XYZ file of C-alpha atoms in Angstrom:
69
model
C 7.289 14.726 -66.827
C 3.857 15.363 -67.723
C 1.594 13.394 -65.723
C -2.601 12.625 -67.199
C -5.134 11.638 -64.720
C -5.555 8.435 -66.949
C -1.904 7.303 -65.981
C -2.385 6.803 -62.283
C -4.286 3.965 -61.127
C -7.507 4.042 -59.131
C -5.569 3.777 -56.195
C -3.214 6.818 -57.183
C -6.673 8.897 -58.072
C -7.752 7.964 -54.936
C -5.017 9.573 -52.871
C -5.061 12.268 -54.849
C -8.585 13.330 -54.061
C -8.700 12.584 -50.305
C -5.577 14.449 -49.829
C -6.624 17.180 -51.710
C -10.172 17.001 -49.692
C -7.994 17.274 -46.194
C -8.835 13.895 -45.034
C -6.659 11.472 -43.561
C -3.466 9.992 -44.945
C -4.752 6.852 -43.064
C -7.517 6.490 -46.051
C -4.759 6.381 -48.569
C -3.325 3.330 -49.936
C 0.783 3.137 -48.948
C 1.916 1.741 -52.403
C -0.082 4.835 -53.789
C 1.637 7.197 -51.530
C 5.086 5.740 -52.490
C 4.182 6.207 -56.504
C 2.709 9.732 -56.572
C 5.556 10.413 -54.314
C 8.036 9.068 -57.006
C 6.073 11.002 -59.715
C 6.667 14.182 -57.674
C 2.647 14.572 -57.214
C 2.806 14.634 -53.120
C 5.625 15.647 -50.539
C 5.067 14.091 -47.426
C 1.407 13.693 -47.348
C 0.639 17.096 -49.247
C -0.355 17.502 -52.775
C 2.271 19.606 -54.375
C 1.152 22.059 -56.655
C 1.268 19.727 -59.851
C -0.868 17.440 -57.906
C -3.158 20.372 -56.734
C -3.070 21.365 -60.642
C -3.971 17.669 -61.732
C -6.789 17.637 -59.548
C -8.100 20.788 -60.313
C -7.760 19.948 -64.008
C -9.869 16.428 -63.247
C -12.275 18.495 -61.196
C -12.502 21.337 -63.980
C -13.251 18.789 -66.858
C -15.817 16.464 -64.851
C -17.770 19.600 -64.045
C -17.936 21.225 -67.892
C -18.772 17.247 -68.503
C -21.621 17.362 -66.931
C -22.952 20.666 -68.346
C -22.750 20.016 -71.579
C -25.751 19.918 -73.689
């Protein structure tokens, strides 16, 4: 299953970024946790590495975004 950053909710983005920051699980929404669970994006409350590569991804595109002339 090929996940987009545009398929998860701001909720799901959320997670995604403070987890992959190294903050708490505490500032991640529960219902969030249980879908990017489901979606194989976290395992316990760790990115796994096609969450890792779907931030990076989100990360890599926002920053050539913003360099573009």
């Amino acid at each position: 299953m090929d996940i987009s950053w545009a398929d998860l909710d701001s909720d799901e983005q959320r997670t995604i970024a403070v987890l992959g920051a190294g903050l708490s699980v505490e500032l991640c929404d529960p219902l969030a946790l249980l879908t990017l669970r489901r979606l194989g994006l976290i395992v316990g409350f760790d990115l796994t590495a096609a969450g890792h590569n779907l931030r990076r991804d989100v990360v890599v595109k926002s920053i050539a975004g913003s360099h573009s002339i």
